[in-house]
C-alpha cells in the first residue's frame, strides 16, 4: 500500500504533540517533587533544563488555567480533528480513482 503524504500542518501537529508530551512529563515531575517535600519548592529552572523545555512555558503550564495550544485551537474549529482526517483520507481515495471531489 502506498504511503499517504502528510501535510505540513500534520507534521507540525506531530512535533507539537511531542513537545506537549515532554512538557507534561516535566510538569508531573515538578508536582511529584513538590508533594515529596512541601517545605522546599523544586527549581522550575532545573527541571526545565533537565527536560529541555522553556522555563517560561513550564511555569505557565503549572498554572491551573493552562490549556495547550492544540486544545485551544480545537475549541475554535468547525469540525473535529478525527472527522477532518477522515475527509482527507476520502479525498485521497477519490483522487486515486481519478474522480472529481464533487
One Martini backbone bead per residue (centre of mass of N, CA, C, O) as a GRO file, in nm:
protein
  102
    1UNK     BB    1   0.097   0.036   0.022
    2UNK     BB    2   0.072   0.355  -0.007
    3UNK     BB    3   0.200   0.643   0.102
    4UNK     BB    4   0.076   0.910   0.271
    5UNK     BB    5   0.099   1.228   0.258
    6UNK     BB    6   0.196   1.483   0.466
    7UNK     BB    7   0.126   1.762   0.595
    8UNK     BB    8   0.257   2.033   0.744
    9UNK     BB    9   0.045   2.044   0.970
   10UNK     BB   10   0.082   1.749   1.061
   11UNK     BB   11   0.381   1.774   1.135
   12UNK     BB   12   0.350   2.001   1.345
   13UNK     BB   13   0.155   1.847   1.528
   14UNK     BB   14   0.353   1.623   1.602
   15UNK     BB   15   0.567   1.802   1.733
   16UNK     BB   16   0.379   1.936   1.943
   17UNK     BB   17   0.304   1.669   2.087
   18UNK     BB   18   0.590   1.609   2.186
   19UNK     BB   19   0.624   1.867   2.352
   20UNK     BB   20   0.379   1.825   2.537
   21UNK     BB   21   0.471   1.559   2.656
   22UNK     BB   22   0.728   1.671   2.787
   23UNK     BB   23   0.587   1.889   2.955
   24UNK     BB   24   0.409   1.692   3.123
   25UNK     BB   25   0.645   1.543   3.248
   26UNK     BB   26   0.768   1.790   3.392
   27UNK     BB   27   0.518   1.863   3.553
   28UNK     BB   28   0.491   1.593   3.712
   29UNK     BB   29   0.770   1.608   3.840
   30UNK     BB   30   0.725   1.865   4.000
   31UNK     BB   31   0.474   1.766   4.162
   32UNK     BB   32   0.617   1.528   4.295
   33UNK     BB   33   0.836   1.696   4.444
   34UNK     BB   34   0.633   1.875   4.599
   35UNK     BB   35   0.506   1.635   4.765
   36UNK     BB   36   0.759   1.523   4.909
   37UNK     BB   37   0.854   1.848   4.968
   38UNK     BB   38   0.673   2.116   5.082
   39UNK     BB   39   0.909   2.312   5.196
   40UNK     BB   40   1.056   2.256   4.911
   41UNK     BB   41   1.094   2.398   4.619
   42UNK     BB   42   1.134   2.326   4.313
   43UNK     BB   43   1.319   2.382   4.032
   44UNK     BB   44   1.218   2.501   3.736
   45UNK     BB   45   1.482   2.543   3.585
   46UNK     BB   46   1.599   2.252   3.623
   47UNK     BB   47   1.364   2.099   3.493
   48UNK     BB   48   1.369   2.242   3.220
   49UNK     BB   49   1.659   2.153   3.153
   50UNK     BB   50   1.619   1.843   3.177
   51UNK     BB   51   1.361   1.849   2.954
   52UNK     BB   52   1.391   2.074   2.735
   53UNK     BB   53   1.224   2.331   2.837
   54UNK     BB   54   1.080   2.614   2.878
   55UNK     BB   55   1.042   2.792   3.159
   56UNK     BB   56   0.788   2.960   3.086
   57UNK     BB   57   0.615   2.717   2.999
   58UNK     BB   58   0.623   2.564   3.265
   59UNK     BB   59   0.505   2.786   3.441
   60UNK     BB   60   0.237   2.812   3.280
   61UNK     BB   61   0.151   2.503   3.319
   62UNK     BB   62   0.120   2.532   3.642
   63UNK     BB   63  -0.123   2.660   3.581
   64UNK     BB   64  -0.465   2.592   3.613
   65UNK     BB   65  -0.548   2.748   3.321
   66UNK     BB   66  -0.404   2.563   3.134
   67UNK     BB   67  -0.374   2.540   2.770
   68UNK     BB   68  -0.319   2.400   2.497
   69UNK     BB   69  -0.297   2.482   2.168
   70UNK     BB   70  -0.464   2.243   2.064
   71UNK     BB   71  -0.709   2.283   2.249
   72UNK     BB   72  -0.771   2.571   2.168
   73UNK     BB   73  -0.803   2.520   1.857
   74UNK     BB   74  -1.026   2.300   1.881
   75UNK     BB   75  -1.247   2.505   1.987
   76UNK     BB   76  -1.250   2.666   1.687
   77UNK     BB   77  -1.355   2.447   1.520
   78UNK     BB   78  -1.591   2.302   1.305
   79UNK     BB   79  -1.428   2.031   1.303
   80UNK     BB   80  -1.305   1.755   1.393
   81UNK     BB   81  -1.009   1.594   1.355
   82UNK     BB   82  -1.117   1.313   1.277
   83UNK     BB   83  -1.297   1.417   1.045
   84UNK     BB   84  -1.073   1.550   0.882
   85UNK     BB   85  -0.911   1.287   0.829
   86UNK     BB   86  -1.138   1.144   0.674
   87UNK     BB   87  -1.155   1.347   0.443
   88UNK     BB   88  -0.866   1.311   0.343
   89UNK     BB   89  -0.888   1.010   0.281
   90UNK     BB   90  -1.118   1.037   0.077
   91UNK     BB   91  -0.970   1.221  -0.121
   92UNK     BB   92  -0.745   1.016  -0.183
   93UNK     BB   93  -0.928   0.789  -0.294
   94UNK     BB   94  -1.056   0.958  -0.521
   95UNK     BB   95  -0.787   1.039  -0.661
   96UNK     BB   96  -0.697   0.746  -0.735
   97UNK     BB   97  -0.968   0.730  -0.935
   98UNK     BB   98  -1.008   1.003  -1.093
   99UNK     BB   99  -1.209   1.178  -0.926
  100UNK     BB  100  -1.415   1.405  -0.838
  101UNK     BB  101  -1.512   1.584  -0.544
  102UNK     BB  102  -1.836   1.631  -0.623
   0.00000   0.00000   0.00000
